[in-house]
Amino acid sequence: MYHQHTKNLLAASPHESTVSHRFWVSEHHSVPGVAGSAPTVLAAAVAAATSAIRVGTGGVMLPNHRPLVVAEQFGVLASLFPGRIDMGLGRSVGFTDGIRRALGHDLRDAEDFPGRLTELLGWIDGTQRAHPQVHARPAEGLRIPAYVLAVGEGAAVAAAAGLPLVIGDLRGREKVLRAIEVYRRDFRPSARAERPEVIVSGTVAVAGSEEAARRLLVPEAWAMAYSRTRGSFPPLAPAEEIESRTMTAKERELYERGLDGHIHGTEDQVTEQLEQAIKETGADEVLVTTSTYDREALVDSLRRLAGIAGQGR
């Protein structure tokens, strides 16, 4: 299910005994190993290979696309896989200047996210009037659950639209809690959601020891530090190779910062950390991502995490 840097997401509700009931794929561009540069295409492949789990996007970055096209794509998905498609939507316009230029967008495009979201929902609901005699087929009239992804700023957008909020990451806990407070305070009930719904997202790594779990975080931490200093993403590298690197002061600072604050450790440690996060945020669901170089260690981490959720710990 996981590829290098895909940042695919598994969701589980703290109130249910099921291990997971959503599998979401994200949108990233120009990142080695990513299968999700076309998230709706990847979501279709995942849905076709499964029969019960909900499949969606975490998310389609709406400023990169015309709302009509996004509506049409999700209409096709929802028609092919009735009752199993989630439409997660974000406001990012690309991580680096080069990617933004290649996509034909800049940071200003994110400012129109509320307008694009309204237009997209109008295509699906059949309420848009800006383009008479134009219809988003086969999306129009379908019930496709929509979610707003936010780091913080998007919480107000989700509240105004009356949509569930997906917020991360859990490292910036105070910022997340402030955004959730704003979301719940300002939430306007809608036909899509009668009450506020919060899904918190974060990286989780589980291993036989705290140190082993921390080393799972090393490849992604270095990739992020590299991208922030050099403008492009490298392939994920083995932890031991990264730990032996000579880094500049800036790279070292970003790398160490990238390791801090993630939920990681043994099963008991991760259980305690997750329970604390759920208690603090009042989350309805937890969305988990883990990205690392070692495939066997990654699968082991996911199995351990599934064991925690399955036992209702």
GROMACS .gro file of C-alpha atoms in nm:
model
  313
    1MET     CA    1   0.000   0.000   0.000
    2TYR     CA    2   0.283   0.240   0.075
    3HIS     CA    3   0.547   0.376  -0.159
    4GLN     CA    4   0.836   0.609  -0.086
    5HIS     CA    5   0.701   0.951   0.007
    6THR     CA    6   0.340   0.868  -0.085
    7LYS     CA    7   0.219   0.995   0.252
    8ASN     CA    8  -0.087   0.776   0.217
    9LEU     CA    9  -0.311   0.790   0.517
   10LEU     CA   10  -0.492   0.528   0.721
   11ALA     CA   11  -0.775   0.645   0.946
   12ALA     CA   12  -0.926   0.485   1.251
   13SER     CA   13  -1.190   0.611   1.488
   14PRO     CA   14  -1.105   0.604   1.861
   15HIS     CA   15  -1.470   0.523   1.923
   16GLU     CA   16  -1.478   0.206   1.710
   17SER     CA   17  -1.312  -0.132   1.734
   18THR     CA   18  -1.217  -0.141   1.366
   19VAL     CA   19  -0.848  -0.098   1.289
   20SER     CA   20  -0.907   0.139   1.000
   21HIS     CA   21  -1.187   0.239   0.771
   22ARG     CA   22  -1.031   0.492   0.534
   23PHE     CA   23  -0.732   0.481   0.304
   24TRP     CA   24  -0.647   0.820   0.159
   25VAL     CA   25  -0.382   0.919  -0.094
   26SER     CA   26  -0.219   1.258  -0.117
   27GLU     CA   27  -0.109   1.497  -0.390
   28HIS     CA   28   0.263   1.562  -0.422
   29HIS     CA   29   0.459   1.668  -0.729
   30SER     CA   30   0.822   1.612  -0.831
   31VAL     CA   31   0.896   1.382  -0.538
   32PRO     CA   32   1.088   1.058  -0.612
   33GLY     CA   33   0.886   0.744  -0.548
   34VAL     CA   34   0.550   0.918  -0.525
   35ALA     CA   35   0.258   0.734  -0.678
   36GLY     CA   36   0.011   1.003  -0.576
   37SER     CA   37   0.099   1.288  -0.812
   38ALA     CA   38  -0.244   1.210  -0.962
   39PRO     CA   39  -0.443   1.128  -0.646
   40THR     CA   40  -0.779   1.055  -0.808
   41VAL     CA   41  -0.613   0.806  -1.043
   42LEU     CA   42  -0.439   0.635  -0.753
   43ALA     CA   43  -0.760   0.638  -0.548
   44ALA     CA   44  -0.933   0.454  -0.831
   45ALA     CA   45  -0.664   0.186  -0.828
   46VAL     CA   46  -0.690   0.144  -0.450
   47ALA     CA   47  -1.069   0.128  -0.463
   48ALA     CA   48  -1.055  -0.131  -0.741
   49ALA     CA   49  -0.823  -0.350  -0.532
   50THR     CA   50  -1.045  -0.334  -0.221
   51SER     CA   51  -1.409  -0.404  -0.145
   52ALA     CA   52  -1.509  -0.244   0.185
   53ILE     CA   53  -1.266   0.023   0.308
   54ARG     CA   54  -1.342   0.385   0.219
   55VAL     CA   55  -1.095   0.537  -0.027
   56GLY     CA   56  -1.024   0.902  -0.083
   57THR     CA   57  -0.777   1.184  -0.114
   58GLY     CA   58  -0.581   1.351   0.156
   59GLY     CA   59  -0.604   1.551  -0.050
   60VAL     CA   60  -0.656   1.703  -0.389
   61MET     CA   61  -0.498   2.049  -0.377
   62LEU     CA   62  -0.783   2.255  -0.513
   63PRO     CA   63  -0.583   2.566  -0.617
   64ASN     CA   64  -0.395   2.344  -0.866
   65HIS     CA   65  -0.711   2.240  -1.052
   66ARG     CA   66  -1.031   2.371  -1.205
   67PRO     CA   67  -1.321   2.290  -0.969
   68LEU     CA   68  -1.529   2.151  -1.259
   69VAL     CA   69  -1.260   1.896  -1.343
   70VAL     CA   70  -1.224   1.792  -0.979
   71ALA     CA   71  -1.602   1.747  -0.953
   72GLU     CA   72  -1.606   1.535  -1.267
   73GLN     CA   73  -1.322   1.315  -1.143
   74PHE     CA   74  -1.490   1.248  -0.810
   75GLY     CA   75  -1.819   1.192  -0.987
   76VAL     CA   76  -1.658   0.913  -1.187
   77LEU     CA   77  -1.498   0.767  -0.873
   78ALA     CA   78  -1.824   0.777  -0.678
   79SER     CA   79  -2.009   0.616  -0.967
   80LEU     CA   80  -1.756   0.337  -1.001
   81PHE     CA   81  -1.737   0.273  -0.625
   82PRO     CA   82  -2.071   0.383  -0.472
   83GLY     CA   83  -2.063   0.471  -0.103
   84ARG     CA   84  -1.685   0.433  -0.066
   85ILE     CA   85  -1.532   0.758  -0.194
   86ASP     CA   86  -1.415   1.050   0.023
   87MET     CA   87  -1.321   1.387  -0.124
   88GLY     CA   88  -1.045   1.542   0.084
   89LEU     CA   89  -0.949   1.892  -0.036
   90GLY     CA   90  -0.651   2.110   0.049
   91ARG     CA   91  -0.528   2.461  -0.031
   92SER     CA   92  -0.158   2.399  -0.103
   93VAL     CA   93  -0.016   2.519  -0.434
   94GLY     CA   94   0.307   2.323  -0.439
   95PHE     CA   95   0.597   2.291  -0.199
   96THR     CA   96   0.871   2.464  -0.400
   97ASP     CA   97   0.886   2.760  -0.637
   98GLY     CA   98   0.981   2.530  -0.924
   99ILE     CA   99   0.677   2.308  -0.874
  100ARG     CA  100   0.446   2.607  -0.846
  101ARG     CA  101   0.581   2.752  -1.172
  102ALA     CA  102   0.542   2.418  -1.348
  103LEU     CA  103   0.182   2.392  -1.227
  104GLY     CA  104   0.111   2.748  -1.339
  105HIS     CA  105   0.018   2.872  -0.993
  106ASP     CA  106   0.164   3.078  -0.714
  107LEU     CA  107   0.098   3.135  -0.346
  108ARG     CA  108  -0.175   3.389  -0.421
  109ASP     CA  109  -0.392   3.113  -0.567
  110ALA     CA  110  -0.434   2.964  -0.220
  111GLU     CA  111  -0.614   3.280  -0.111
  112ASP     CA  112  -0.911   3.190  -0.333
  113PHE     CA  113  -0.953   2.847  -0.173
  114PRO     CA  114  -1.292   2.932  -0.015
  115GLY     CA  115  -1.425   3.046  -0.352
  116ARG     CA  116  -1.296   2.738  -0.533
  117LEU     CA  117  -1.440   2.514  -0.263
  118THR     CA  118  -1.782   2.680  -0.296
  119GLU     CA  119  -1.769   2.640  -0.673
  120LEU     CA  120  -1.672   2.272  -0.647
  121LEU     CA  121  -1.953   2.193  -0.404
  122GLY     CA  122  -2.192   2.382  -0.631
  123TRP     CA  123  -2.098   2.161  -0.925
  124ILE     CA  124  -2.177   1.853  -0.719
  125ASP     CA  125  -2.495   1.990  -0.559
  126GLY     CA  126  -2.620   2.135  -0.887
  127THR     CA  127  -2.642   2.482  -0.734
  128GLN     CA  128  -2.372   2.665  -0.929
  129ARG     CA  129  -2.505   2.945  -1.152
  130ALA     CA  130  -2.186   3.097  -1.291
  131HIS     CA  131  -2.192   2.866  -1.594
  132PRO     CA  132  -2.551   2.818  -1.716
  133GLN     CA  133  -2.626   2.497  -1.905
  134VAL     CA  134  -2.298   2.341  -1.789
  135HIS     CA  135  -2.318   2.036  -1.563
  136ALA     CA  136  -2.052   1.827  -1.386
  137ARG     CA  137  -2.142   1.481  -1.512
  138PRO     CA  138  -2.169   1.233  -1.347
  139ALA     CA  139  -2.103   1.416  -1.019
  140GLU     CA  140  -2.412   1.636  -1.009
  141GLY     CA  141  -2.661   1.504  -0.757
  142LEU     CA  142  -2.430   1.245  -0.600
  143ARG     CA  143  -2.358   1.240  -0.227
  144ILE     CA  144  -1.979   1.261  -0.209
  145PRO     CA  145  -1.849   1.333   0.143
  146ALA     CA  146  -1.617   1.634   0.141
  147TYR     CA  147  -1.344   1.716   0.394
  148VAL     CA  148  -1.126   2.024   0.430
  149LEU     CA  149  -0.757   1.964   0.503
  150ALA     CA  150  -0.589   2.229   0.713
  151VAL     CA  151  -0.268   2.303   0.893
  152GLY     CA  152  -0.441   2.587   1.070
  153GLU     CA  153  -0.573   2.854   0.834
  154GLY     CA  154  -0.823   2.621   0.667
  155ALA     CA  155  -1.015   2.558   0.990
  156ALA     CA  156  -1.223   2.871   0.942
  157VAL     CA  157  -1.298   2.769   0.583
  158ALA     CA  158  -1.421   2.428   0.698
  159ALA     CA  159  -1.637   2.588   0.966
  160ALA     CA  160  -1.797   2.836   0.726
  161ALA     CA  161  -1.866   2.561   0.470
  162GLY     CA  162  -2.008   2.325   0.731
  163LEU     CA  163  -1.762   2.049   0.642
  164PRO     CA  164  -1.554   1.804   0.849
  165LEU     CA  165  -1.203   1.923   0.932
  166VAL     CA  166  -0.886   1.721   0.883
  167ILE     CA  167  -0.603   1.894   1.066
  168GLY     CA  168  -0.236   1.824   1.126
  169ASP     CA  169   0.021   1.776   1.214
  170LEU     CA  170   0.016   1.679   1.578
  171ARG     CA  171   0.362   1.820   1.645
  172GLY     CA  172   0.229   2.175   1.656
  173ARG     CA  173  -0.021   2.079   1.924
  174GLU     CA  174  -0.100   2.431   2.052
  175LYS     CA  175  -0.160   2.560   1.699
  176VAL     CA  176  -0.381   2.259   1.622
  177LEU     CA  177  -0.584   2.307   1.940
  178ARG     CA  178  -0.640   2.676   1.861
  179ALA     CA  179  -0.757   2.592   1.510
  180ILE     CA  180  -0.993   2.321   1.636
  181GLU     CA  181  -1.138   2.565   1.889
  182VAL     CA  182  -1.206   2.817   1.612
  183TYR     CA  183  -1.358   2.546   1.394
  184ARG     CA  184  -1.597   2.420   1.660
  185ARG     CA  185  -1.692   2.771   1.769
  186ASP     CA  186  -1.769   2.897   1.418
  187PHE     CA  187  -1.908   2.579   1.262
  188ARG     CA  188  -2.223   2.631   1.058
  189PRO     CA  189  -2.438   2.318   1.019
  190SER     CA  190  -2.493   2.223   0.657
  191ALA     CA  191  -2.656   1.955   0.444
  192ARG     CA  192  -2.319   1.778   0.448
  193ALA     CA  193  -2.254   1.789   0.823
  194GLU     CA  194  -2.491   1.871   1.109
  195ARG     CA  195  -2.216   1.901   1.369
  196PRO     CA  196  -1.841   1.967   1.380
  197GLU     CA  197  -1.629   1.664   1.294
  198VAL     CA  198  -1.255   1.664   1.359
  199ILE     CA  199  -0.996   1.424   1.219
  200VAL     CA  200  -0.644   1.482   1.347
  201SER     CA  201  -0.351   1.374   1.131
  202GLY     CA  202   0.007   1.292   1.218
  203THR     CA  203   0.306   1.069   1.168
  204VAL     CA  204   0.314   0.756   1.382
  205ALA     CA  205   0.606   0.512   1.402
  206VAL     CA  206   0.597   0.197   1.617
  207ALA     CA  207   0.886  -0.041   1.682
  208GLY     CA  208   1.033  -0.269   1.946
  209SER     CA  209   1.217   0.020   2.108
  210GLU     CA  210   1.186   0.397   2.117
  211GLU     CA  211   1.520   0.437   1.938
  212ALA     CA  212   1.418   0.199   1.657
  213ALA     CA  213   1.094   0.390   1.612
  214ARG     CA  214   1.283   0.720   1.600
  215ARG     CA  215   1.512   0.586   1.327
  216LEU     CA  216   1.205   0.523   1.112
  217LEU     CA  217   1.157   0.900   1.110
  218VAL     CA  218   1.511   0.975   0.991
  219PRO     CA  219   1.468   0.936   0.609
  220GLU     CA  220   1.169   1.168   0.588
  221ALA     CA  221   1.327   1.424   0.823
  222TRP     CA  222   1.636   1.442   0.603
  223ALA     CA  223   1.431   1.460   0.280
  224MET     CA  224   1.239   1.757   0.417
  225ALA     CA  225   1.557   1.931   0.534
  226TYR     CA  226   1.716   1.872   0.192
  227SER     CA  227   1.413   2.008   0.006
  228ARG     CA  228   1.396   2.320   0.221
  229THR     CA  229   1.763   2.404   0.159
  230ARG     CA  230   1.800   2.292  -0.204
  231GLY     CA  231   1.455   2.329  -0.357
  232SER     CA  232   1.396   1.967  -0.460
  233PHE     CA  233   1.320   1.634  -0.294
  234PRO     CA  234   1.576   1.352  -0.288
  235PRO     CA  235   1.483   0.982  -0.282
  236LEU     CA  236   1.447   0.845   0.069
  237ALA     CA  237   1.780   0.709   0.195
  238PRO     CA  238   1.870   0.453   0.464
  239ALA     CA  239   1.881   0.592   0.817
  240GLU     CA  240   2.242   0.482   0.870
  241GLU     CA  241   2.353   0.668   0.557
  242ILE     CA  242   2.181   0.988   0.671
  243GLU     CA  243   2.317   0.965   1.025
  244SER     CA  244   2.673   0.953   0.887
  245ARG     CA  245   2.628   1.261   0.666
  246THR     CA  246   2.807   1.587   0.722
  247MET     CA  247   2.536   1.852   0.733
  248THR     CA  248   2.549   2.228   0.723
  249ALA     CA  249   2.425   2.410   1.030
  250LYS     CA  250   2.098   2.493   0.854
  251GLU     CA  251   2.049   2.137   0.734
  252ARG     CA  252   2.118   2.003   1.082
  253GLU     CA  253   1.869   2.245   1.235
  254LEU     CA  254   1.593   2.150   0.990
  255TYR     CA  255   1.675   1.780   1.018
  256GLU     CA  256   1.657   1.779   1.398
  257ARG     CA  257   1.337   1.980   1.387
  258GLY     CA  258   1.192   1.724   1.148
  259LEU     CA  259   1.254   1.448   1.401
  260ASP     CA  260   1.089   1.623   1.694
  261GLY     CA  261   0.735   1.583   1.817
  262HIS     CA  262   0.611   1.288   1.612
  263ILE     CA  263   0.423   1.008   1.785
  264HIS     CA  264   0.671   0.722   1.805
  265GLY     CA  265   0.796   0.447   2.033
  266THR     CA  266   0.690   0.106   2.153
  267GLU     CA  267   0.327  -0.007   2.150
  268ASP     CA  268   0.278   0.112   2.508
  269GLN     CA  269   0.441   0.448   2.441
  270VAL     CA  270   0.245   0.509   2.121
  271THR     CA  271  -0.081   0.404   2.288
  272GLU     CA  272  -0.023   0.661   2.562
  273GLN     CA  273   0.070   0.934   2.314
  274LEU     CA  274  -0.232   0.865   2.091
  275GLU     CA  275  -0.468   0.860   2.386
  276GLN     CA  276  -0.328   1.192   2.502
  277ALA     CA  277  -0.367   1.344   2.153
  278ILE     CA  278  -0.727   1.224   2.130
  279LYS     CA  279  -0.805   1.355   2.477
  280GLU     CA  280  -0.657   1.698   2.404
  281THR     CA  281  -0.817   1.741   2.062
  282GLY     CA  282  -1.146   1.555   2.113
  283ALA     CA  283  -1.083   1.399   1.774
  284ASP     CA  284  -1.348   1.185   1.608
  285GLU     CA  285  -1.080   1.003   1.407
  286VAL     CA  286  -0.703   0.980   1.381
  287LEU     CA  287  -0.540   0.981   1.038
  288VAL     CA  288  -0.196   0.822   1.033
  289THR     CA  289   0.093   0.847   0.789
  290THR     CA  290   0.436   0.687   0.808
  291SER     CA  291   0.705   0.739   0.545
  292THR     CA  292   1.044   0.569   0.567
  293TYR     CA  293   1.308   0.387   0.363
  294ASP     CA  294   1.304   0.044   0.528
  295ARG     CA  295   1.004  -0.144   0.385
  296GLU     CA  296   1.016  -0.428   0.636
  297ALA     CA  297   1.035  -0.189   0.930
  298LEU     CA  298   0.747   0.012   0.785
  299VAL     CA  299   0.524  -0.295   0.754
  300ASP     CA  300   0.620  -0.397   1.107
  301SER     CA  301   0.526  -0.048   1.233
  302LEU     CA  302   0.187  -0.066   1.064
  303ARG     CA  303   0.121  -0.413   1.202
  304ARG     CA  304   0.206  -0.296   1.553
  305LEU     CA  305  -0.018   0.006   1.510
  306ALA     CA  306  -0.300  -0.213   1.381
  307GLY     CA  307  -0.255  -0.429   1.690
  308ILE     CA  308  -0.295  -0.125   1.914
  309ALA     CA  309  -0.615  -0.015   1.738
  310GLY     CA  310  -0.756  -0.366   1.709
  311GLN     CA  311  -0.719  -0.433   2.078
  312GLY     CA  312  -0.899  -0.109   2.164
  313ARG     CA  313  -0.609  -0.004   2.378
   0.00000   0.00000   0.00000
